[in-house]
Coordinates of C-alpha atoms in Angstrom, one line a residue:
Chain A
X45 CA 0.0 0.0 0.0
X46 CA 1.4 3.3 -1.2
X47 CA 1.5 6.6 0.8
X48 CA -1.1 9.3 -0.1
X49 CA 1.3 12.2 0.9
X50 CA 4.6 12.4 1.4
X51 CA 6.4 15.3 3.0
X52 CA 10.1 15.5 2.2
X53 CA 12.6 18.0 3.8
X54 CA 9.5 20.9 3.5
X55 CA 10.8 24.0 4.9
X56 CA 9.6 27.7 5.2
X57 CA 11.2 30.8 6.7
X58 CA 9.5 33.7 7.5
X59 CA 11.4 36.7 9.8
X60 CA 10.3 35.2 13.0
X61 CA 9.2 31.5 12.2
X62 CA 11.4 28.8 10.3
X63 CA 9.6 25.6 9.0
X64 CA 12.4 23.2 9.2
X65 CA 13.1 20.1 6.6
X66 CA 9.6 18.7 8.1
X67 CA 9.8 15.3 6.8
X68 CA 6.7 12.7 6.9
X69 CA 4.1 10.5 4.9
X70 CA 0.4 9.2 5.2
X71 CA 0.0 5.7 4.1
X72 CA -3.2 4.9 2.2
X73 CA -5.9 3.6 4.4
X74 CA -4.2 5.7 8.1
X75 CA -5.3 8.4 9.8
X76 CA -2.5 10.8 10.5
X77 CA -2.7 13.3 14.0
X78 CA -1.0 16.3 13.6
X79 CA -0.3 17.4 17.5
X80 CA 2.1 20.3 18.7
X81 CA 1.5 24.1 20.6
X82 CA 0.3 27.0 18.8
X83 CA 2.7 28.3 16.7
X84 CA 4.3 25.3 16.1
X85 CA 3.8 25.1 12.5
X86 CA 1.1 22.8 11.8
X87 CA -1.0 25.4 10.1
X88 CA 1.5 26.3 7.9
X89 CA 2.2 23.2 7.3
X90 CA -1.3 22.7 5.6
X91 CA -1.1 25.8 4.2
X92 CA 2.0 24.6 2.1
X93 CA 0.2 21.8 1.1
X94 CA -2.6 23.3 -0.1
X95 CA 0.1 26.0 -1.5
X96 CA -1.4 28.8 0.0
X97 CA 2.0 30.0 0.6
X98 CA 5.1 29.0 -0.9
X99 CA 7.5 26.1 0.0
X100 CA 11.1 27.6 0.2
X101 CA 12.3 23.8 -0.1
X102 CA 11.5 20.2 -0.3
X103 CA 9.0 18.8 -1.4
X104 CA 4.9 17.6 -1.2
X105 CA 3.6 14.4 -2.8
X106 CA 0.2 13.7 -3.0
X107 CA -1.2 10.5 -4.3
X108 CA 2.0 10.2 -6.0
X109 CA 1.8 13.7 -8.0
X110 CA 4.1 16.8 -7.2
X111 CA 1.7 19.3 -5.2
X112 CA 2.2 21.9 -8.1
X113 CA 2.6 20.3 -11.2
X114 CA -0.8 18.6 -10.4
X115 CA -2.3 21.3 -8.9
X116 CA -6.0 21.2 -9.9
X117 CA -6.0 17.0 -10.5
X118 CA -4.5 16.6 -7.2
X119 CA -7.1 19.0 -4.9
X120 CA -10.0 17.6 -7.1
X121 CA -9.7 14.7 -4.6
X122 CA -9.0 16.5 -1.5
X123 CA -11.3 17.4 1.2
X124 CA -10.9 19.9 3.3
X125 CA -12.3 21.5 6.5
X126 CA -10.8 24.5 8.5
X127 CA -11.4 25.6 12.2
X128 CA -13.5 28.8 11.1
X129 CA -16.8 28.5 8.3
X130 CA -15.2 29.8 5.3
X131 CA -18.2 30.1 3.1
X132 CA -20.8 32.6 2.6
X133 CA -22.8 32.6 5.3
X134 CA -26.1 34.6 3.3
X135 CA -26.4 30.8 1.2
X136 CA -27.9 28.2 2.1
X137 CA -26.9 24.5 1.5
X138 CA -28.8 24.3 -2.0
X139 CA -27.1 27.5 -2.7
X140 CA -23.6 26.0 -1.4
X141 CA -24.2 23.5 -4.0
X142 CA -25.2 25.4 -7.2
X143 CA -21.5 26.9 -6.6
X144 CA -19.2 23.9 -5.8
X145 CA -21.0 21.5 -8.8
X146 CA -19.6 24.3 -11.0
X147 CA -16.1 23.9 -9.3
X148 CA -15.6 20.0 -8.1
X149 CA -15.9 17.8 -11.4
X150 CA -16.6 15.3 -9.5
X151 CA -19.1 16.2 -7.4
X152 CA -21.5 14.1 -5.9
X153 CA -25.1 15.6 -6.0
X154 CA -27.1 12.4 -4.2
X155 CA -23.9 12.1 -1.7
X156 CA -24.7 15.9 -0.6
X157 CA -27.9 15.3 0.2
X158 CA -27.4 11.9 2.1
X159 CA -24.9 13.6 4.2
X160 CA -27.6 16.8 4.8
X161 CA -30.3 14.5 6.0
X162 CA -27.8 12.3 8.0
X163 CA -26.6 15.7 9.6
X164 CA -30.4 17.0 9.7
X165 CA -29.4 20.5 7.9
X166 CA -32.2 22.0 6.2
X167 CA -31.3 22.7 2.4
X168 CA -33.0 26.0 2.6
X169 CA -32.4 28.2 5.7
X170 CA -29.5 30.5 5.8
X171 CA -26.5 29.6 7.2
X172 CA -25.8 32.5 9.2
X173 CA -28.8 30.4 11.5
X174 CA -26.8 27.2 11.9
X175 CA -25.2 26.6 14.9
X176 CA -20.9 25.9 15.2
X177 CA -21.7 22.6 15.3
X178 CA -24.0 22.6 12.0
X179 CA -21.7 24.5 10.5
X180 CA -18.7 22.4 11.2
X181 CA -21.2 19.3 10.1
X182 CA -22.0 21.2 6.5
X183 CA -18.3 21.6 6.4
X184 CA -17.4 17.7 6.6
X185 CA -20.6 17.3 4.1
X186 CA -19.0 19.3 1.8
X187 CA -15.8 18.1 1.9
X188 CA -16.9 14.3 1.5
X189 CA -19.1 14.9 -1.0
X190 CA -16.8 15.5 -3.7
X191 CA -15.2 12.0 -3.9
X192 CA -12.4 12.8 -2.2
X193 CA -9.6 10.5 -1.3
X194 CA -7.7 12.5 1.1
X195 CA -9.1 14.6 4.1
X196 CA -7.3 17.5 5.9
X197 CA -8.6 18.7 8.9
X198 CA -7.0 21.6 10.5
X199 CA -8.6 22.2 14.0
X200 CA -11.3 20.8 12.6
X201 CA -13.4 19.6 15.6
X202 CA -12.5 22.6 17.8
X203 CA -15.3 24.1 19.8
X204 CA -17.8 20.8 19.0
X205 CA -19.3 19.2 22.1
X206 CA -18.1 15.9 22.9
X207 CA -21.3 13.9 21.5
X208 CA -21.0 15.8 17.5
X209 CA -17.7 15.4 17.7
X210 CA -17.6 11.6 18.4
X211 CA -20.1 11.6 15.7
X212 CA -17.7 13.4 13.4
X213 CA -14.9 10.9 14.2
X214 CA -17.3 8.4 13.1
X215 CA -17.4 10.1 10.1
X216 CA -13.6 9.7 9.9
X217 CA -13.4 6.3 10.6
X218 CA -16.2 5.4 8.0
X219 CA -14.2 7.4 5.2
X220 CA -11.1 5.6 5.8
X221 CA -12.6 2.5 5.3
X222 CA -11.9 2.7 2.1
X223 CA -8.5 1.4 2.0
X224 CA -7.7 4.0 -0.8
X225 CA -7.9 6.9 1.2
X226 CA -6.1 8.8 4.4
X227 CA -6.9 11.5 6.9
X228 CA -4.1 14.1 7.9
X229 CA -6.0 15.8 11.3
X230 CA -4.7 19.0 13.1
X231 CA -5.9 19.0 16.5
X232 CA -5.4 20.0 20.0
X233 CA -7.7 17.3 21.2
X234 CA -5.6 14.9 21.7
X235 CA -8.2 12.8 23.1
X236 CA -10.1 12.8 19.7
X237 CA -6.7 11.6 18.2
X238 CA -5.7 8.9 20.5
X239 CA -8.9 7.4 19.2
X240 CA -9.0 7.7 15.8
X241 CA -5.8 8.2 14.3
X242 CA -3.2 5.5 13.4
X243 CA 0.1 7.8 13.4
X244 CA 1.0 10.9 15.6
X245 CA 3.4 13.3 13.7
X246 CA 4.7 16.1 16.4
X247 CA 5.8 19.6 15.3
X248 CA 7.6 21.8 17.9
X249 CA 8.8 25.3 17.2
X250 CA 8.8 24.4 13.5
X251 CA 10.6 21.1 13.9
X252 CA 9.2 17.7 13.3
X253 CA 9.5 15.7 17.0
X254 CA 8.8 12.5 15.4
X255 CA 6.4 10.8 13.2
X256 CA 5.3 7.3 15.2
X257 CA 2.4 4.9 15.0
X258 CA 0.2 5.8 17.7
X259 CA 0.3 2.1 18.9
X260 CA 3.9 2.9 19.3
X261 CA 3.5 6.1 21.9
X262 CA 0.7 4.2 23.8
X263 CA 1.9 0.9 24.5
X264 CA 6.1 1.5 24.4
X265 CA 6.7 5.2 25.6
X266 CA 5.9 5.2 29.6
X267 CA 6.1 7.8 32.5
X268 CA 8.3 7.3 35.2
X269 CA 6.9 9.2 38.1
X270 CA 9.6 9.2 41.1
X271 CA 11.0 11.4 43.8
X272 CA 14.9 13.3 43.6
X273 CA 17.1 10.1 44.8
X274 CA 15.3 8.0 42.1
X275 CA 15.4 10.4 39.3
X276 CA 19.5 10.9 40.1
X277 CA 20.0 7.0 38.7
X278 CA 17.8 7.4 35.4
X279 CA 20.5 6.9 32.6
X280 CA 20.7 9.7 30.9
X281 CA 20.0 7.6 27.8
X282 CA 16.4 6.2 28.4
X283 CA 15.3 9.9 29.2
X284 CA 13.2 11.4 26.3
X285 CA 12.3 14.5 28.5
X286 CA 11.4 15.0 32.0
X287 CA 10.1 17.9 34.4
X288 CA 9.6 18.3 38.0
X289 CA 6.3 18.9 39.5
X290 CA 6.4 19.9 43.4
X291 CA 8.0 16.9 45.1
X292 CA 7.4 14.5 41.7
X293 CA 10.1 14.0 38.8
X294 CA 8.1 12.8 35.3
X295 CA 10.0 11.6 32.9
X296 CA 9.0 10.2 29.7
X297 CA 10.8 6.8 28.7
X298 CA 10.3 5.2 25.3
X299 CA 10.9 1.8 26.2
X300 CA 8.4 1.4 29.1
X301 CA 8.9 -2.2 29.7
X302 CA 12.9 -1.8 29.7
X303 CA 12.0 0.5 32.1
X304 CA 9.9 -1.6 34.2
X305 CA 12.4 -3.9 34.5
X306 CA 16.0 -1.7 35.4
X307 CA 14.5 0.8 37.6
X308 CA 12.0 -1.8 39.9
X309 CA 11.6 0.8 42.1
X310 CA 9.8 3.2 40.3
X311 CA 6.1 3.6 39.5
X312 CA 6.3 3.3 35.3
X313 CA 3.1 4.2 34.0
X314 CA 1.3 4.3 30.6
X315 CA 1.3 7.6 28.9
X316 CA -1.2 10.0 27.3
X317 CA -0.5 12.1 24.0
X318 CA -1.4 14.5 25.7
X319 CA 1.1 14.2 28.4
X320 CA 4.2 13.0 25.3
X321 CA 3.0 16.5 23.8
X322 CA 3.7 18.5 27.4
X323 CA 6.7 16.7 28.1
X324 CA 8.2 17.4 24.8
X325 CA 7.2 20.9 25.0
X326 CA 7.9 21.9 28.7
X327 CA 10.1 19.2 30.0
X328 CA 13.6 19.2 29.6
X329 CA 16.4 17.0 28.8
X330 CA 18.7 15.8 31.0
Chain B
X48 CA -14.3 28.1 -12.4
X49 CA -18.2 28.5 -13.6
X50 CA -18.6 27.9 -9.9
X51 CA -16.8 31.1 -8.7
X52 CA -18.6 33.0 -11.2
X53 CA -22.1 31.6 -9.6
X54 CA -20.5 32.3 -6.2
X55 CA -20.7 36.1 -6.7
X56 CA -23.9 36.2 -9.0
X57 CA -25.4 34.8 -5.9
X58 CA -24.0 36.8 -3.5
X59 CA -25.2 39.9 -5.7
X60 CA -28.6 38.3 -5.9
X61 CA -29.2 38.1 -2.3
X62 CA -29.1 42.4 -2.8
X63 CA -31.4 41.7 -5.8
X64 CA -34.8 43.8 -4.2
X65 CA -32.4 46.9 -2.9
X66 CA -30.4 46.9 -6.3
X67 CA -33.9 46.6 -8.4
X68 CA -35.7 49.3 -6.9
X69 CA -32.6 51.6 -6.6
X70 CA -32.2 51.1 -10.1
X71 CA -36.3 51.6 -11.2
X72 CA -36.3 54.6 -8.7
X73 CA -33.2 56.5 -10.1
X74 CA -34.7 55.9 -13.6
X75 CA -38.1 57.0 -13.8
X76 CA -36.8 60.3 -11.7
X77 CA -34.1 61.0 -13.8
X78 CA -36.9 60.3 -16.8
X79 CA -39.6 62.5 -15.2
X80 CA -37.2 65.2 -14.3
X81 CA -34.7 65.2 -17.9
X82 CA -36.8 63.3 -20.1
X83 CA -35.0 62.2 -22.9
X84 CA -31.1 64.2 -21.4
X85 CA -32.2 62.0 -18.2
X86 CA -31.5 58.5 -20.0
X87 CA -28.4 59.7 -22.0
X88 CA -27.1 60.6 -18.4
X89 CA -28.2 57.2 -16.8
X90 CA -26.5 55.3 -19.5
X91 CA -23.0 57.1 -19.6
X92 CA -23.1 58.4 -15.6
X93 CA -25.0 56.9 -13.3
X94 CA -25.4 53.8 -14.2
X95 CA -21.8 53.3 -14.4
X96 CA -21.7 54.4 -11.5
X97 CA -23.6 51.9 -9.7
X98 CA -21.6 48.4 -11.2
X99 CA -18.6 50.7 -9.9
X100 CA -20.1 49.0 -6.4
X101 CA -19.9 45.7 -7.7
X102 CA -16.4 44.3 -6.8
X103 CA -16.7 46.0 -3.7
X104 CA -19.3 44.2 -2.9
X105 CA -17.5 40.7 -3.3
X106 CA -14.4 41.7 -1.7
X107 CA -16.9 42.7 1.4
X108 CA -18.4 39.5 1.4
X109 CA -14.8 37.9 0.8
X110 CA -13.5 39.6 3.6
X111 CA -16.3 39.1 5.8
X112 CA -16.2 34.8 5.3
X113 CA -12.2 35.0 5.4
X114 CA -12.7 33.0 1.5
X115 CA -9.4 33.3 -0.1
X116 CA -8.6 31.0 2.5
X117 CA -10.8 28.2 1.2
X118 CA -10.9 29.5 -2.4
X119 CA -6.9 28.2 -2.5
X120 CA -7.8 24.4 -1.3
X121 CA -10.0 24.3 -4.1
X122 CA -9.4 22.6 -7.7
X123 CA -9.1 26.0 -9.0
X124 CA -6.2 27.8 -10.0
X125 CA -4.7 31.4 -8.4
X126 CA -5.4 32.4 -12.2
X127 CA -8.9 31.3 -12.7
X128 CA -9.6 33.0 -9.2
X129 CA -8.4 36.4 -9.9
X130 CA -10.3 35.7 -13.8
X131 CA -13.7 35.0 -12.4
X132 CA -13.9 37.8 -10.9
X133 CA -13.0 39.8 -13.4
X134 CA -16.0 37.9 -15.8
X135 CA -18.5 38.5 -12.8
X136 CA -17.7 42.1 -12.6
X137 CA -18.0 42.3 -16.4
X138 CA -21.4 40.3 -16.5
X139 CA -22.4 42.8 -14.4
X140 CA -21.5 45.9 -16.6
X141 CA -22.6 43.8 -19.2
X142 CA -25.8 43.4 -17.5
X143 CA -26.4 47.3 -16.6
X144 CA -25.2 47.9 -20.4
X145 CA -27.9 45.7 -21.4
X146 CA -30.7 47.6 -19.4
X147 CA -29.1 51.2 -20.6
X148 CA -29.6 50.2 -24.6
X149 CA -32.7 49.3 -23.6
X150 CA -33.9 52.1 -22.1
X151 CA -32.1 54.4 -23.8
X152 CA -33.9 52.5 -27.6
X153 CA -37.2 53.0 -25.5
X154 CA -36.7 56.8 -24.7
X155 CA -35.4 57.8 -28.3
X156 CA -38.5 56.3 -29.9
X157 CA -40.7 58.1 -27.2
X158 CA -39.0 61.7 -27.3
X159 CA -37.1 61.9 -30.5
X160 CA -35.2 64.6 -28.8
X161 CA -31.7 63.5 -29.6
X162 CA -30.3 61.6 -32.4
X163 CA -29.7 57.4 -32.2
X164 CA -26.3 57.8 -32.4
X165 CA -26.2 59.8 -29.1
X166 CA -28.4 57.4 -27.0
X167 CA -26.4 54.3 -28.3
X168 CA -23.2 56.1 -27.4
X169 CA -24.4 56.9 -24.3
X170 CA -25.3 53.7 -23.4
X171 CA -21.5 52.2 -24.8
X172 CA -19.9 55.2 -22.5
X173 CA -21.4 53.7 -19.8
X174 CA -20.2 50.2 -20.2
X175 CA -16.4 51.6 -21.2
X176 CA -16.5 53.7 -17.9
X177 CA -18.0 51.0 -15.6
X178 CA -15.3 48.2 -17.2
X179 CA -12.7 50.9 -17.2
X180 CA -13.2 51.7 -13.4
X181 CA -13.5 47.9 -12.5
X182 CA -10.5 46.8 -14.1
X183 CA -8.5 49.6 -12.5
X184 CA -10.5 48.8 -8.8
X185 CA -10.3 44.8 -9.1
X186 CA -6.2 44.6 -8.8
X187 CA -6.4 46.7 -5.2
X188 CA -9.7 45.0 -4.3
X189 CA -7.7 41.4 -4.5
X190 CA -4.5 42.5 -2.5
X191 CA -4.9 45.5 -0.5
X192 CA -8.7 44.9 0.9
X193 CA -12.1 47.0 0.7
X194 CA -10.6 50.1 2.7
X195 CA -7.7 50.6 0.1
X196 CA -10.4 50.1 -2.6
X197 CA -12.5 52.9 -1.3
X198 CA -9.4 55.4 -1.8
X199 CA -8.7 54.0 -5.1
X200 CA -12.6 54.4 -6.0
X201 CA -12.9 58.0 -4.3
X202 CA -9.5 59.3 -6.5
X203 CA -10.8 58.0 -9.9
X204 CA -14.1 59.6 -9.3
X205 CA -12.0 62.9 -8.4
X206 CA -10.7 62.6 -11.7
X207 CA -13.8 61.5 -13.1
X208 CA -15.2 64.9 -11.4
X209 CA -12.5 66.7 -12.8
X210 CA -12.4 65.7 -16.4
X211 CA -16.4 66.4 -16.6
X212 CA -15.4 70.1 -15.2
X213 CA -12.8 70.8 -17.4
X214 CA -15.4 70.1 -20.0
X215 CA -18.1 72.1 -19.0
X216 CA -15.8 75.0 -18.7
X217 CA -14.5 74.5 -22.1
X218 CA -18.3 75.0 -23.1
X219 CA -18.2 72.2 -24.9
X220 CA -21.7 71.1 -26.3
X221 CA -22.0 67.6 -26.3
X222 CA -25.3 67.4 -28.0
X223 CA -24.0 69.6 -30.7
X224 CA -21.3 67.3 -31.9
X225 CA -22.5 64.9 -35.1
X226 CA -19.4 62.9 -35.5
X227 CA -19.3 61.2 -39.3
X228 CA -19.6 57.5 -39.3
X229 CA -15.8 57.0 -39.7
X230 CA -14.9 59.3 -36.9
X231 CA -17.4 56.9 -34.8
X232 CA -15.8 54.1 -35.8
X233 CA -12.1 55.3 -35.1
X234 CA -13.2 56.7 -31.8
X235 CA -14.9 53.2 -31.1
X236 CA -11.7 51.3 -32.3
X237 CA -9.6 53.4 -29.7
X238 CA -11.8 53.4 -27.1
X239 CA -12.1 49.6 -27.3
X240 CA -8.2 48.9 -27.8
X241 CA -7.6 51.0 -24.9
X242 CA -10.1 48.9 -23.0
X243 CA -8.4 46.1 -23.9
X244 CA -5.1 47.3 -23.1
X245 CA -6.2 48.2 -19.7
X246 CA -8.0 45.4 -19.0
X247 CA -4.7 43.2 -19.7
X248 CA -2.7 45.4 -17.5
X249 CA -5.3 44.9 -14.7
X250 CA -5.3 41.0 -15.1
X251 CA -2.0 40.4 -15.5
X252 CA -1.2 42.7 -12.1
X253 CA -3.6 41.2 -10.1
X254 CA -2.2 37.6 -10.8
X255 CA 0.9 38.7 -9.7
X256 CA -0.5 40.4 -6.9
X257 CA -2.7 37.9 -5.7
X258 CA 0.2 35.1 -6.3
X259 CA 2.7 37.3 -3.9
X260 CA 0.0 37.4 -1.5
X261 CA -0.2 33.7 -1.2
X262 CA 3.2 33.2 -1.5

């Protein structure tokens, strides 16, 4: 199974932000969480796929094509859905679709509506009078209803309550599927991606972290939670990152088992995303 | 990129009741006040002057649902973007042309005051000034927002302004003039390779614009 896109060495500089030979691929059939702070780069990172903005170097593959020299063929199947509503908020759904027929070729008339009456949006009432969570729901109707075969979310599920966004993951999780196609999903909830996605790629100050399975940070990576003495006999070696909390040392291992079984002592427990993500960012190394 | 072009004709069609009765009020009082003058002055002034409006109201509307940022993860080129709106505003102008040589047909068979020639010219003004205005708006419209636009707008009407004064004070009689069919023609050629010359210009800087924008 091939990779839908491939990030190589893609790198951006602006005065006060450097996007740094990001390397890292979406195989067919995965869903791909894209965690890190604000700031980190993760927007831009989209943004460079989409080529909104210009890549100073490296480069993007999608489906197998260069980003630019397929342009069009490439975000014909591509769906997308931002954190903010981007479209006109005086339409209305049927309205939404007189426009994007006339700009998807392959757009799905029948697979539109399905996804309106599975979301319960009227086809007639102005979207100004949908709620965030219709909104966000018209968004993902649009974006699937074009055929697509690759889904970028950026921040996508942001500001949803916890039951539409479990039924958007559902979404997610029916579109993949089909083995033919991937997900790449910005998000701060890393709760929403520890139970979807199948890879965790981690961008830090413009910097790729690493790019794992998720099954690989859950069930290897572990948190050693121990006092001073304890923390003083850690090899230097097996610590990712660690930070002191009061009278509590955390440090993140990525061999939890090896762990487990040199430092007896210690309490080694499994780790969150969330907690890799605040280690990486506010820990320290030793 | 028919779809873009349906994205703004909608947009304008949500103003269709205001724009409509604007336009059937501002008629029948310039009719009822200038009679015959009132619909050579619709068709070369003010009617111009209203599709002058139109790409500010899609860069409003642009502006307002932050678009450009979804327009550019859609199968649709930076080219074909910055080109559909250029053929919405000129369906527009098109569209206002289309009502002007109508009513302007209407009034000369009803008053017979001025000659054919003048109401069809009038109503051909009006579509060179309203394309000529839009293409020099649309390449500040795309990069430097409505605000920017608004200055742009408010200096070419200065000038507008100040060309129509200079006339005036020259005395020159318009309705006097009765051009032979060749100077028509020559005076058409120009004013349409001109058009055409501008219009380029325009295109090609707001591609490059809009690309070092999103660059």
């Amino acid at each position: 199974m091939g990779n839908i896109l491939e990030i190589e060495n893609l790198s951006k500089k602006y005065p006060d932000f450097t996007l740094d030979s990001l390397s890292f691929s979406i195989p067919q059939g995965t869903i791909m969480g894209m965690i890190g702070e604000n700031g980190a780069g993760k927007t831009t990172t989209i943004n460079l796929i989409l080529n909104e903005m210009r890549k100073d170097g490296g480069s993007i593959k999608i489906f197998g094509k260069d980003h630019l020299e397929y342009e069009k063929a490439v975000k014909e199947r591509i769906g997308v859905v931002f954190d903010d509503f981007h479209f006109p908020d005086l339409f209305n759904a049927n309205e939404m679709e007189l426009f994007l027929k006339g700009i998807y070729a392959t757009w799905q008339p029948k697979t539109y509506r399905d996804y309106l009456n599975r979301f319960g949006l009227p086809l007639d009432k102005q979207i100004k009078a949908f709620s965030k969570g219709m909104k966000v729901k018209l968004s993902f109707a649009v974006a699937l209803s074009h055929q697509p075969q690759l889904l970028i979310l950026d921040e996508a599920t942001s500001g949803l309550d916890p039951v539409m966004r479990d039924e958007m993951l559902d979404i997610l999780l029916e579109f993949i599927q089909d083995e033919k196609n991937g997900v790449l999903f910005s998000s701060h909830i890393t709760d929403d991606l520890e139970k979807i996605t199948d890879y965790i790629t981690f961008i830090h100050k413009g910097k790729l972290l690493f790019s794992k399975t998720k099954d690989e940070l859950l069930y290897h990576y572990g948190l050693i939670k121990c006092g001073a003495e304890t923390f003083n006999q850690i090899e230097k070696a097996d610590i990712i990152a660690y930070r002191k909390q009061d009278y509590e040392w955390q440090v993140l291992v990525a061999d939890k088992e090896e762990a487990r079984r040199k430092y007896r002592k210690c309490i080694i427990d499994s780790v969150t995303i969330s907690e890799i993500m605040l280690l990486h960012v506010k820990g320290e190394k030793k | 990129m028919n779809g873009l072009i349906i994205k703004d004709l909608i947009t304008l069609e949500k103003q269709k009741i205001s724009t409509i009765a604007g336009l059937l009020f501002t008629t029948i009082a310039f009719l009822i006040f200038w009679q015959s003058t009132g619909a050579l002055l619709l068709g070369a002034v003010v009617l111009p002057f209203l599709t002058i409006f139109t790409p500010f109201t899609f860069r409003a509307s642009d502006e307002q649902w932050k678009w450009d940022t979804y327009a550019i993860s859609l199968p649709v080129s930076k080219k074909q973007i910055v080109a559909s709106r250029y053929l919405s505003c000129s369906i527009i102008s098109i569209a206002y042309f289309l009502f002007s040589l109508a009513l302007n047909i209407g009034v000369y068979f009803w008053f017979q005051d001025h000659s054919i020639t003048l109401h069809l010219a009038s109503a051909f003004i009006g579509l060179g000034v309203s394309l000529l205005f839009g293409f020099l708006i649309l390449p500040t419209s795309f990069t430097k927002g409505l605000e920017v636009s608004v200055w742009v707008l408010v200096i070419l009407a200065i000038i507008f302004i100040g060309v129509v004064v200079i006339i005036k004070k020259a005395n020159f009689d318009i309705f006097s003039l009765s051009p032979t069919p060749s100077q028509i023609t020559l005076l058409m050629g120009l004013s349409v390779a001109t058009l055409i010359g501008i219009f380029i210009g325009s295109y090609l800087v707001s591609v490059a614009m809009y690309r070092k924008l999103h660059s």
